[in-house]
Coordinates of C-alpha atoms in Angstrom, one line a residue:
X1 CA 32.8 -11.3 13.7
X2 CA 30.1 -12.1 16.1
X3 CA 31.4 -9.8 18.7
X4 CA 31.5 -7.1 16.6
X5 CA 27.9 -7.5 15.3
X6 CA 26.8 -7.3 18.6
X7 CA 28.5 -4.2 19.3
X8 CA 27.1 -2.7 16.5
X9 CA 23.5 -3.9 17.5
X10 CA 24.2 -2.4 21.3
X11 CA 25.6 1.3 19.7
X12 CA 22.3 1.7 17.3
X13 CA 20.2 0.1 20.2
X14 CA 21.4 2.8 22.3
X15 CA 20.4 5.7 20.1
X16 CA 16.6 4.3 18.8
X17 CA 16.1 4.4 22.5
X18 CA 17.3 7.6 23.4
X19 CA 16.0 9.2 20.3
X20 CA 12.4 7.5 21.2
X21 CA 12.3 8.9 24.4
X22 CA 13.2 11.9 23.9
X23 CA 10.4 12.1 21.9
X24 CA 7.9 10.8 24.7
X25 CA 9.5 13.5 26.5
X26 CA 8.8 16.0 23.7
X27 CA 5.3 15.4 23.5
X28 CA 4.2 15.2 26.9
X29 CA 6.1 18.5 27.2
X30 CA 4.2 19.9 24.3
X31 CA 0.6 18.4 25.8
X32 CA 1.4 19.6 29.4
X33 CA 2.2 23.6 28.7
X34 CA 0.3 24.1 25.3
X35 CA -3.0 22.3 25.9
X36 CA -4.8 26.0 26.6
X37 CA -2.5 26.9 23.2
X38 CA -4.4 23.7 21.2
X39 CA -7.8 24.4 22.4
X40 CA -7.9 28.4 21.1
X41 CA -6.3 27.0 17.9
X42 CA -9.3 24.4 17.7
X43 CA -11.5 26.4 18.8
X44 CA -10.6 28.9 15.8
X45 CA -10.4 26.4 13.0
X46 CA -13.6 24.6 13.8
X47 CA -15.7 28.1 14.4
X48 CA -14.4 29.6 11.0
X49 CA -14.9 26.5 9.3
X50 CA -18.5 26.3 10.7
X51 CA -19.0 30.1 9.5
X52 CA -17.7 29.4 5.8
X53 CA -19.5 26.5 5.8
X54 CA -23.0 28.7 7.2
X55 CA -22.0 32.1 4.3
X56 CA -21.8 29.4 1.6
X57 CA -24.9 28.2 1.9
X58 CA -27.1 30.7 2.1
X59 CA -24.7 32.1 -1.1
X60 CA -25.8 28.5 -2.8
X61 CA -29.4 28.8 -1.9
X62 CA -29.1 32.0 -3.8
X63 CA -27.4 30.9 -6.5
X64 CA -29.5 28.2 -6.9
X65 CA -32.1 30.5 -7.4
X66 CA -30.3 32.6 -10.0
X67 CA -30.1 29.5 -11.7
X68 CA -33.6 28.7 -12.4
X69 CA -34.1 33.1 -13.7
X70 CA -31.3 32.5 -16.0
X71 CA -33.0 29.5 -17.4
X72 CA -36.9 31.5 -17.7
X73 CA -35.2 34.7 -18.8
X74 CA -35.0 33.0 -22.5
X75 CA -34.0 36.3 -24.8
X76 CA -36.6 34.6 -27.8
X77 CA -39.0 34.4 -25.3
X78 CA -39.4 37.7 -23.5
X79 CA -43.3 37.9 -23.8
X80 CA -44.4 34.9 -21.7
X81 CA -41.4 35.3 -18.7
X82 CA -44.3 36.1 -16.5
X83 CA -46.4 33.3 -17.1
X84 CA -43.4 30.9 -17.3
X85 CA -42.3 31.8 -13.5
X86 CA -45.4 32.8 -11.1
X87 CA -46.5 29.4 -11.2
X88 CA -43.5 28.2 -10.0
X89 CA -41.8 31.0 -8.2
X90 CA -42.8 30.8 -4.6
X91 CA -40.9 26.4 -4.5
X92 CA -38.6 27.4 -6.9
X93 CA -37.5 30.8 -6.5
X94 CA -39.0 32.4 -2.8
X95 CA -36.7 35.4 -2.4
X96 CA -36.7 36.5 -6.2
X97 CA -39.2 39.7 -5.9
X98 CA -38.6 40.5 -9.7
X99 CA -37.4 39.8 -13.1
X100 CA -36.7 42.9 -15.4
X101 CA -34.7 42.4 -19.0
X102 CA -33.1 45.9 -20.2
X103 CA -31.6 46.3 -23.4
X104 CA -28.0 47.9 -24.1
X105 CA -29.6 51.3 -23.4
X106 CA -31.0 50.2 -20.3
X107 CA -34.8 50.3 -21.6
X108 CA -37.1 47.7 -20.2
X109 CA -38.2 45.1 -22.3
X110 CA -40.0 42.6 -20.0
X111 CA -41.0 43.0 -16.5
X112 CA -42.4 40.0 -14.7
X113 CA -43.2 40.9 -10.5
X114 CA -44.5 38.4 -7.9
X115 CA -46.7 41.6 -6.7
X116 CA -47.9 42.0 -10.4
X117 CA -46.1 44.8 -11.2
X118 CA -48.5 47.4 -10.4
X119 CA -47.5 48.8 -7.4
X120 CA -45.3 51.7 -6.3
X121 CA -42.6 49.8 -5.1
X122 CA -42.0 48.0 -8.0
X123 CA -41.9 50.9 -10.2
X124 CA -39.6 52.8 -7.8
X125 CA -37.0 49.9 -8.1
X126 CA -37.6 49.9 -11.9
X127 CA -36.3 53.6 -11.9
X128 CA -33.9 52.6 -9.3
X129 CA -32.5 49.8 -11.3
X130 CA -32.2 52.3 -14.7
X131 CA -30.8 55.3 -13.4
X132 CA -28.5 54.3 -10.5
X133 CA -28.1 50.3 -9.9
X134 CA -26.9 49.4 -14.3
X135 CA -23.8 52.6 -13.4
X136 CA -23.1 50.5 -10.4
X137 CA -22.7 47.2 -12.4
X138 CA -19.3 46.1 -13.9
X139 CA -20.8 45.8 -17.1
X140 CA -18.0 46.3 -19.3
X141 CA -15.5 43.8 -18.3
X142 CA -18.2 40.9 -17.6
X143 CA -18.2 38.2 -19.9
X144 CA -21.8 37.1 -21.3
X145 CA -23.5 34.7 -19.3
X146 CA -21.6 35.5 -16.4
X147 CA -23.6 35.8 -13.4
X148 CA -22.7 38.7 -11.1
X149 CA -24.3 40.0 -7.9
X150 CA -24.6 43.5 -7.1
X151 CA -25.4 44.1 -2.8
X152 CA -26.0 48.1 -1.9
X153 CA -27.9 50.4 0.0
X154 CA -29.9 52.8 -1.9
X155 CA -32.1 55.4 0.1
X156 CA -31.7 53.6 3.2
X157 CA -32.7 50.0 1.8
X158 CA -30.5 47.2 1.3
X159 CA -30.9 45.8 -2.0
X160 CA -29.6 42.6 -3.7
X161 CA -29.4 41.7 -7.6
X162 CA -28.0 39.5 -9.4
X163 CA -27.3 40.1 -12.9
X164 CA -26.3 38.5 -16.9
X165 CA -25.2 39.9 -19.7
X166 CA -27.0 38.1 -22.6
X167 CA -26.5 38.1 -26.6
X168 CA -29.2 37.3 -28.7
X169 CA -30.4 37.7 -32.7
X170 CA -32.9 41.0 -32.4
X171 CA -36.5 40.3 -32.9
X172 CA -38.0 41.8 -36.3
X173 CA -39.7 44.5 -34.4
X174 CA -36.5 46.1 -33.2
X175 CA -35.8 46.9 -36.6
X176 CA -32.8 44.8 -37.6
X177 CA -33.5 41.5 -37.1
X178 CA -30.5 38.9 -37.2
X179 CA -27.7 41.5 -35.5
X180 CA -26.8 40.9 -32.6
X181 CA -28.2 42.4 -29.9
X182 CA -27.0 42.8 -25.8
X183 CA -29.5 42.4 -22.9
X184 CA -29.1 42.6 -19.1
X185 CA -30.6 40.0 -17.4
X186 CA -31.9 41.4 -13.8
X187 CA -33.4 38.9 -10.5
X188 CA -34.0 41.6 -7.4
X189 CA -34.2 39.9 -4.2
X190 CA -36.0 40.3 -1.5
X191 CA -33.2 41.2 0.7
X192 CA -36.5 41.1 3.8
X193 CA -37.6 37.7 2.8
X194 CA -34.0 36.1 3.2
X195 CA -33.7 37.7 6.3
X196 CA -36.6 36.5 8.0
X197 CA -37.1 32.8 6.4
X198 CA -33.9 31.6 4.6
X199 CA -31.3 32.8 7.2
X200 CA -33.0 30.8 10.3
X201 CA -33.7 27.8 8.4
X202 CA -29.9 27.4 7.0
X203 CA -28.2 29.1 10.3
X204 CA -30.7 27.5 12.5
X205 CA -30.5 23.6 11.4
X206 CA -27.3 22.7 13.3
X207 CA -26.8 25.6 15.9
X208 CA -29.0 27.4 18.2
X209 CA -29.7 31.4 17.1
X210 CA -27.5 32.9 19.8
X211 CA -24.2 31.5 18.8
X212 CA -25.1 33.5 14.7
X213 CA -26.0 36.6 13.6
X214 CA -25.3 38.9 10.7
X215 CA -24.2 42.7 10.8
X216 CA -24.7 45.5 8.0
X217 CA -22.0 47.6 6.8
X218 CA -22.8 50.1 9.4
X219 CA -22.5 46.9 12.2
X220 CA -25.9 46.9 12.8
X221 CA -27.1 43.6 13.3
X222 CA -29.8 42.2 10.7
X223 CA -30.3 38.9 12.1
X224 CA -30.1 37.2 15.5
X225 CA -29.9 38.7 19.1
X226 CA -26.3 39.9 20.1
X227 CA -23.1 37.5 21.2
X228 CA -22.2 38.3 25.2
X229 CA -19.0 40.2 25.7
X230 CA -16.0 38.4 25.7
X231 CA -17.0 35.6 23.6
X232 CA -14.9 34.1 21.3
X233 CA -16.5 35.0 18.3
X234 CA -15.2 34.5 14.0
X235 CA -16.9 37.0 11.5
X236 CA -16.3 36.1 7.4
X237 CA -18.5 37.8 4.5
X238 CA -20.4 36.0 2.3
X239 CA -18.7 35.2 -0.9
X240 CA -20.4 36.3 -3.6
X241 CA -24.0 37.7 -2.7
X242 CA -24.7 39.6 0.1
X243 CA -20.8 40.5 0.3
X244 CA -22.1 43.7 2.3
X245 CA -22.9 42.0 5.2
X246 CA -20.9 39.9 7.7
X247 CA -21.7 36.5 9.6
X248 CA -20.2 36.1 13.2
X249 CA -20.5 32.9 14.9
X250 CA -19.4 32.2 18.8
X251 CA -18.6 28.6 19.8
X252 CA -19.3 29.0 23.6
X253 CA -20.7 25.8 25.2
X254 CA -20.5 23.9 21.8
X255 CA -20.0 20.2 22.4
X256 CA -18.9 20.4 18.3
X257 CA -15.4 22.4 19.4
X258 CA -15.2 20.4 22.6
X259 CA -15.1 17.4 20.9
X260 CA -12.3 18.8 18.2
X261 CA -10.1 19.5 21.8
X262 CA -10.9 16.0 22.8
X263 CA -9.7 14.4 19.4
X264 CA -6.3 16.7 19.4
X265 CA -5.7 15.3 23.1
X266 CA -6.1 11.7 21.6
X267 CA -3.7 12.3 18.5
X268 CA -1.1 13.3 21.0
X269 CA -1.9 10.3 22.7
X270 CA -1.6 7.7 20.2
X271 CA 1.5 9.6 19.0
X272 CA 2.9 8.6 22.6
X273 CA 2.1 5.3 21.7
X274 CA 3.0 4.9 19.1
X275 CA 6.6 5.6 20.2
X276 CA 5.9 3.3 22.9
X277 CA 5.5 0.8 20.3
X278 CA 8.5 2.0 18.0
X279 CA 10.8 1.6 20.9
X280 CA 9.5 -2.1 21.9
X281 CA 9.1 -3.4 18.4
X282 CA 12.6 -1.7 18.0
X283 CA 14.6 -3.7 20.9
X284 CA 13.0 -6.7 19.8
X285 CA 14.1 -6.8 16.6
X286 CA 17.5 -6.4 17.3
X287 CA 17.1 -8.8 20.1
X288 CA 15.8 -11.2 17.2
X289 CA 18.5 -10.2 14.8
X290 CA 21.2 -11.0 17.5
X291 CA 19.9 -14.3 18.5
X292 CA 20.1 -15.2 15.0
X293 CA 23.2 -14.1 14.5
X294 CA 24.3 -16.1 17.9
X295 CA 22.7 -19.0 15.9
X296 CA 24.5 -19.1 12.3
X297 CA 27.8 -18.1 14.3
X298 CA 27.2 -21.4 15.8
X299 CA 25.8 -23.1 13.1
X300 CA 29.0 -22.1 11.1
X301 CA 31.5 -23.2 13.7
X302 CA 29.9 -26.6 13.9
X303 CA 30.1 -26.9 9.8
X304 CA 33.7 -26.1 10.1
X305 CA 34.2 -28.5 12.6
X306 CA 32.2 -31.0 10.1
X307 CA 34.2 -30.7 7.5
X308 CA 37.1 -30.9 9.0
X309 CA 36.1 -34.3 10.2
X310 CA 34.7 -34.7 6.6
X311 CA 38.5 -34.0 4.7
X312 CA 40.3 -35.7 7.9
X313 CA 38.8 -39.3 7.7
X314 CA 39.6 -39.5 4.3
X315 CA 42.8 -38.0 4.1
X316 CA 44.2 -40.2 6.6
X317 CA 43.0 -43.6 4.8
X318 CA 44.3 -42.6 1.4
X319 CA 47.8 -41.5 3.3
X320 CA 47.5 -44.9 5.5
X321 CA 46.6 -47.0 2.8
X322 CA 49.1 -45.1 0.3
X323 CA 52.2 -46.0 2.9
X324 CA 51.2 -49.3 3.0
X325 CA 51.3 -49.5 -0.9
X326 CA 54.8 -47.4 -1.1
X327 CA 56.0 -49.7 1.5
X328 CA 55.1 -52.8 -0.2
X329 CA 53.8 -54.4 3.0
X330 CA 50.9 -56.0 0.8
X331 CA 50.4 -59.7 1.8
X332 CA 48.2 -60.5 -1.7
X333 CA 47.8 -59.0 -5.4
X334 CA 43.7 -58.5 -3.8
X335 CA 44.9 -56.9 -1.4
X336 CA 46.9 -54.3 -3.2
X337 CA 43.3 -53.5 -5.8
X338 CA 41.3 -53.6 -2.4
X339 CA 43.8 -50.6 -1.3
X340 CA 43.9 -49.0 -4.2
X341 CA 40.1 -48.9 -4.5
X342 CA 40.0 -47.5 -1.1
X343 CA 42.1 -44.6 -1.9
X344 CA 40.4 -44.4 -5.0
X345 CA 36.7 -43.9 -2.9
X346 CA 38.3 -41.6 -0.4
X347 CA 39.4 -39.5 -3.1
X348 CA 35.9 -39.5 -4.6
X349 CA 34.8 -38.3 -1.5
X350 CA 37.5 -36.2 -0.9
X351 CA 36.6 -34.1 -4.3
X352 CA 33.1 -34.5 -3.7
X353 CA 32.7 -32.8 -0.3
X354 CA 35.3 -30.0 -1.7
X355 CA 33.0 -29.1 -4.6
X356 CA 29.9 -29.4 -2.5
X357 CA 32.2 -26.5 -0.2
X358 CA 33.2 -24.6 -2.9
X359 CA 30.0 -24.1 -4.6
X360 CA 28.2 -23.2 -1.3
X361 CA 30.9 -20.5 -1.3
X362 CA 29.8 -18.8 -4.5
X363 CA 26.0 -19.3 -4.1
X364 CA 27.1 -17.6 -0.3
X365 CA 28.5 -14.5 -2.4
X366 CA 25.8 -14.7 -5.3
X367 CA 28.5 -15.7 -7.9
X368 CA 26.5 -18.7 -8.8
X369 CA 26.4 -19.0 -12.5
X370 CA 24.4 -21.4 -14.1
X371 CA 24.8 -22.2 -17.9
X372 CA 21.3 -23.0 -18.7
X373 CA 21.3 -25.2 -22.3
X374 CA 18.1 -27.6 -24.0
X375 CA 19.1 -31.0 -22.3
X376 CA 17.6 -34.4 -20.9
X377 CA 16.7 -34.5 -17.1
X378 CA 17.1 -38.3 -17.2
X379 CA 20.6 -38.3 -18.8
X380 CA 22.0 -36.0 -16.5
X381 CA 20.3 -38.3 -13.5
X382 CA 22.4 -41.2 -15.3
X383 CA 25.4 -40.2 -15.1
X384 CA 25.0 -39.0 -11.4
X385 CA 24.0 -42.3 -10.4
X386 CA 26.8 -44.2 -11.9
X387 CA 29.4 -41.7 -9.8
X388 CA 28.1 -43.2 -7.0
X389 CA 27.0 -46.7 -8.1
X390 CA 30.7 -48.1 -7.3
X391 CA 30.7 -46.4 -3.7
X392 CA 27.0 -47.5 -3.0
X393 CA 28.1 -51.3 -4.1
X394 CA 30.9 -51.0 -1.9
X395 CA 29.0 -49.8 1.3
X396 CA 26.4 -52.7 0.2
X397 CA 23.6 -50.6 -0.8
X398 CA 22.0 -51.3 -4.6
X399 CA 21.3 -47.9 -6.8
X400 CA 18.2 -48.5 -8.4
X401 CA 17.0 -46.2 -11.2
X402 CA 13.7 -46.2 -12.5
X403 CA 13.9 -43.3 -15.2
X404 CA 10.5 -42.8 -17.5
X405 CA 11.1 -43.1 -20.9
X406 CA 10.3 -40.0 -23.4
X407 CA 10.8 -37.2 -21.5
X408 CA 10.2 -34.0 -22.7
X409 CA 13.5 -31.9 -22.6
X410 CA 14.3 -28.9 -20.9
X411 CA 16.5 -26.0 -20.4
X412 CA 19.1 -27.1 -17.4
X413 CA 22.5 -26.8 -16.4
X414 CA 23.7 -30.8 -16.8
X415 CA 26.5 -29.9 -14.0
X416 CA 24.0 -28.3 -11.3
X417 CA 21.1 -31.5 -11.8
X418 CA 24.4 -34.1 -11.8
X419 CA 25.8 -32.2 -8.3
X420 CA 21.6 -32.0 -7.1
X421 CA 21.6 -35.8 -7.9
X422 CA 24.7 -36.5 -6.0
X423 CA 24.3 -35.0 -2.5
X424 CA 20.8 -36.5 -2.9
X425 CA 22.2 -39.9 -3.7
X426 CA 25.4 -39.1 -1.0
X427 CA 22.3 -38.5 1.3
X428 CA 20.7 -41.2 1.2
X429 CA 23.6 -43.1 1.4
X430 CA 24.2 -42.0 5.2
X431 CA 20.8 -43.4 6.3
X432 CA 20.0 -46.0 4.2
X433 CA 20.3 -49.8 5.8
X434 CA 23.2 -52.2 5.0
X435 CA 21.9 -54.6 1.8
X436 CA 19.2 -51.9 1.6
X437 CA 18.5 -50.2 -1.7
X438 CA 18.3 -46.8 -2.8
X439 CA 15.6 -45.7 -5.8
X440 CA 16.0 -43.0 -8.2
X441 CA 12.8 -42.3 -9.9
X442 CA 12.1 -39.8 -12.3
X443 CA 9.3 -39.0 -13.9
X444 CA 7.2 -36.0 -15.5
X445 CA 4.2 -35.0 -13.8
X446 CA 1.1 -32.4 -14.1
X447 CA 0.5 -30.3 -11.3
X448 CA 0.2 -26.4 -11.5
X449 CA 2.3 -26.9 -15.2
X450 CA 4.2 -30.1 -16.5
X451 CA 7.4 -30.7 -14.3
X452 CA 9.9 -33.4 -14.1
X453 CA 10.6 -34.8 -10.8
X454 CA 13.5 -36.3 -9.5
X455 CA 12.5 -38.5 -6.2
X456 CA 15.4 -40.0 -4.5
X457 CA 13.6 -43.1 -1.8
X458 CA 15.5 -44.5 0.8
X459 CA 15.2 -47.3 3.5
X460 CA 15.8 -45.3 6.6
X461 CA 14.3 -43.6 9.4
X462 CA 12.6 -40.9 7.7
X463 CA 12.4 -37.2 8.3
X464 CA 10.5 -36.1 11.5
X465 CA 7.7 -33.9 11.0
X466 CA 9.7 -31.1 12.5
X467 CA 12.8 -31.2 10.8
X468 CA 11.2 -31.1 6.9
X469 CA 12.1 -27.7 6.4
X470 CA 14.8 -27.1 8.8
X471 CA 17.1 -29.3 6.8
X472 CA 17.2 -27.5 3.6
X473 CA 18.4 -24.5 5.5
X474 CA 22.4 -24.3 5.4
X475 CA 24.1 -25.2 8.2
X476 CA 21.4 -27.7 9.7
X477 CA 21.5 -31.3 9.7
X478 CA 18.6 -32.9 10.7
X479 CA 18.3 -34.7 14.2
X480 CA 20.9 -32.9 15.2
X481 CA 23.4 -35.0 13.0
X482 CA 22.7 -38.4 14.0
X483 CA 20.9 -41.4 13.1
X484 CA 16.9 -41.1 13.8
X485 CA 16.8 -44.7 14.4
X486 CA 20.2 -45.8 15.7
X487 CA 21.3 -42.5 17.3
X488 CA 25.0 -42.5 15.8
X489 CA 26.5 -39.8 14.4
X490 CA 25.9 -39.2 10.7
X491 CA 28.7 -37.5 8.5
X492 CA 27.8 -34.5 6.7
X493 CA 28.4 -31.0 6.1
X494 CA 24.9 -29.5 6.4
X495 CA 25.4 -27.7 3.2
X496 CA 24.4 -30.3 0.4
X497 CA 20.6 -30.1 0.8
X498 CA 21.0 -26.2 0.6
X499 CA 22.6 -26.7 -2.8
X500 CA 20.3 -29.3 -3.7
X501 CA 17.3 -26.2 -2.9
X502 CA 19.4 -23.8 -4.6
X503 CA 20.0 -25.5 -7.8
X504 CA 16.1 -26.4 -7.7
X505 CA 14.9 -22.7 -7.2
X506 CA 17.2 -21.7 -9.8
X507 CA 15.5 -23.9 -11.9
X508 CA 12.2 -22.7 -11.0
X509 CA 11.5 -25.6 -9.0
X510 CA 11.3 -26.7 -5.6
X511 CA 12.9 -29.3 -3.4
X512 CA 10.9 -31.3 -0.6
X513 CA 10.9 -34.6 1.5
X514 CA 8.3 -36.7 3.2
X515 CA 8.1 -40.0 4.1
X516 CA 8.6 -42.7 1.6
X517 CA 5.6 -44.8 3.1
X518 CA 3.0 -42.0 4.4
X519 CA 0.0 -43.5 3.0
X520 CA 1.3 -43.8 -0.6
X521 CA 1.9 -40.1 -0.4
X522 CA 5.4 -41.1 -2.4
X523 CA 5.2 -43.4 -5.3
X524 CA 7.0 -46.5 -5.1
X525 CA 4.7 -48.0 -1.9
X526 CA 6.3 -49.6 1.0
X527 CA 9.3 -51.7 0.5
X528 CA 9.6 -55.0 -0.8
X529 CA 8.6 -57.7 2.6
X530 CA 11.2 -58.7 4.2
X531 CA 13.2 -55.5 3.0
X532 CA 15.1 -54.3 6.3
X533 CA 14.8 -50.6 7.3
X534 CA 12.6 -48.2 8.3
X535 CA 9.9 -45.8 7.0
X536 CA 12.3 -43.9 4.3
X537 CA 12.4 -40.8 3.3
X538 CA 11.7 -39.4 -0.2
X539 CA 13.4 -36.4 -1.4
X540 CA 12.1 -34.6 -4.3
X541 CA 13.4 -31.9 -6.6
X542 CA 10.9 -30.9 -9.5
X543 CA 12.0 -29.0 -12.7
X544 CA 9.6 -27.2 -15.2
X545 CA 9.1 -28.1 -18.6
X546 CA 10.3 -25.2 -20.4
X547 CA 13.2 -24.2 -17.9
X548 CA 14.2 -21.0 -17.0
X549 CA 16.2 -18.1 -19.6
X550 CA 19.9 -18.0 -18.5
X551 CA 19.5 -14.8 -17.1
X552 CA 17.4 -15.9 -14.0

């Protein structure tokens, strides 16, 4: 089995690599023959980004300015437009020449003019505005309120507008006061004054004047000096307001695009990389997953080899002992119980160690069912300890139990605490000295939430430090198998601690050791003077009050 898991680790190995560098070989391709390819297609993203970015402002600083006419051009308060603006007009509104309100029939009814509205220029754009510039307007399919520009050359001049439809209740003196009546809201730019002031203070803060300038529909060029021949140069319109003109910016010498080429170079890079790192973290891992697979193959091969040991020793005293019986080669009547209490022990062990296996078997195949029903912690504690008091007396240990009275009861499954119990008992057993004792102490405790915990306290070595965790792995036995303190071999499985952790997790517990006499860590204090042994060893399994559903 562990040959082929290795063979199937070597054929995916084999293809993660291949796959990984054929993708270093991919991109280094790509960065080799298309670097020229990447920096055009920079270069083009970042200078059309840059020139929406520079046609949308100068569009919002417009609009912003529409914003504040729309707001003065009240319909109820047409006579004082011109004295609720000019005060304002030049910090809130600096292109906005004019303000005119028409009514459906295109008749002026207010007129407010930064110039005062007595000169010929203004009154030549009022005519304008009446007889040519309202046909041009899409009045009929915009919606009120809806602001609309209108950008067009009349007579040679560029001029710019923007433009409301408004509905308001008539004043009395138009004759029919309360009807509804329509009104064209009109700002005129001056189409000069955002040429000269707004266009080089937005185009101007982040870029020098000879990488912008603007064209006319005729390609003349309104604002900045002209880009070199050969340049590479993007032009867009402006959106919504002077939608007659174009912007064209170049990006040549601009540290901006260079960087942009710089930062694609480095993505490539860390791709590379990255698939460096993919193919290392990749062999590793299945490097790791092998070794440990090298491990539990051995790990298994020595459990098998345990428990053959384990069923051997006592199958070959019950069958030596049973001869001896059948035979009748028995010199007294004490001899004969002392035989038959052997087999009897051997068998206990014998059934013992085979539930232990076959349990680990379904908890290996997640088949473990427990059956989860209100019991008493301590009862089920009880009757574990009296499976093993005979074999502890016989061995010449004492099983002490020191069992709290009143407590609370739980959900449990009486079988899994009486086999937890057990190994813990059988475990002690191994290590504890001859005429030593063994305490079982159980007791309820507050920590996070009220548990009951089981404490099993031996006489022996103790755990090392080292091998606290290790042991409730399956498989492991601590100290290699053998005595801490007298280096002989210890019987054992490895597997009954890994029940006893299972059947606490299950529980929603824990399991644990430490040192019976680390500072008083464990209650109970050192041992009794004169008591032989060493340190000890308390294992621990705690249960919450409350239990688990039988689901879990």
């Amino acid at each position: 089995m562990a040959g082929r898991r290795e063979r199937l680790a070597g054929a995916l190995l084999l293809p993660a690599v291949l796959a990984a560098v054929g993708m270093l070989a991919y991109f280094t391709y790509r960065t080799t023959l298309q670097v020229e390819h990447l920096r055009q297609q920079s270069v083009f993203e970042a200078t059309l980004g840059l020139a929406n970015d520079k046609a949308d402002r100068l569009d919002k600083r417009i609009i912003e300015q529409d914003e504040v006419v729309f707001a003065i051009a009240d319909p109820a308060r047409l006579g004082d437009i011109a004295q609720r603006w000019l005060p304002t007009a030049q910090r809130e509104t600096p292109t906005v020449r004019a303000i005119v309100v028409l009514d459906e029939a295109h008749t002026v009814l207010a007129f407010a003019s930064r110039a005062g509205g007595a000169f010929a220029e203004e009154e030549a754009f009022r005519r304008l505005l009446v007889q040519r510039m309202c046909g041009d307007m899409d009045l009929a399919r915009q919606p009120p309120d809806e602001l609309r520009h209108l950008h067009h050359e009349y007579r040679g001049q560029s001029y710019l507008v923007s433009y409301w439809q408004r509905v308001s209740p008539a004043p009395a003196a138009w004759g029919d006061p309360g009807k509804p009546r329509q009104m064209i809201v009109v700002a005129w730019h001056d189409v000069g004054r955002i040429v000269k002031e707004t266009m080089p203070q937005l185009f101007s803060e982040t870029a020098t004047p000879s990488r912008v300038n603007v064209l006319d529909e005729d390609g003349r060029i309104i604002f900045g000096p002209p880009l070199r021949s050969g340049e590479f140069t993007v032009g867009v319109r402006f959106p919504t307001t002077l939608y007659g003109w174009r912007l064209q910016v170049s990006p040549s010498g601009s540290d901006e695009l260079a960087a942009r080429v710089r930062n694609r170079a480095m993505l490539e890079l860390v791709m590379v990389v990255l698939s460096c790192v993919v193919i290392v973290l990749g062999v590793a891992t299945i490097l790791l997953a092998a070794a440990r697979d090298r491990r539990m193959s051995a790990l298994k091969s020595e459990f098998v080899a345990n428990v053959s040991h384990e069923l051997k020793t006592p199958l070959a005293l019950v069958r030596m002992f049973g001869e001896m019986l059948q035979s009748g080669r028995v010199a007294s009547e004490a001899k004969r119980q002392e035989y038959l209490d052997i087999i009897v022990s051997e068998s206990e062990r014998l059934s013992s160690l085979i539930e232990n296996v076959l349990d680990f078997a379904r908890v290996e195949r997640g088949r473990q069912a427990y059956d989860f029903a209100d019991g008493s912690v301590g009862d089920a504690v009880s009757k574990a300890v009296n499976v093993y008091r005979h074999r502890a007396e016989s061995e010449g240990v004492a099983l002490a139990t020191d069992i709290a009275p009143d407590l609370p009861r739980t959900r449990i499954d009486d079988r899994a605490i009486q086999l937890a119990v057990i190994n813990l008992v059988d475990n002690a057993l191994k290590y504890a000295p001859a005429s030593g004792t063994v305490t079982i102490r159980v007791r309820s405790e507050n920590g996070a939430g009220e548990s009951i915990v089981v404490r099993v306290i031996d006489r022996g070595p103790g755990v090392p430090l080292e091998d606290r965790e290790r042991i409730f792995e399956r498989f492991v036995r601590g100290a290699a198998g053998r005595d801490a303190g007298s280096g002989r071999p210890v019987r054992g499985s490895g597997i009954g601690l890994a029940l006893v952790k299972h059947i606490a997790e299950s529980h929603g517990g824990r399991a644990w050791v430490e040192n019976a006499r680390s500072g008083g860590a464990v209650p109970g204090g050192p041992a009794a003077p004169g008591t032989a042994g060493g340190p000890g060893a308390s294992f621990a399994i705690s249960i919450p009050v409350g239990g688990v559903d039988s689901e879990s």
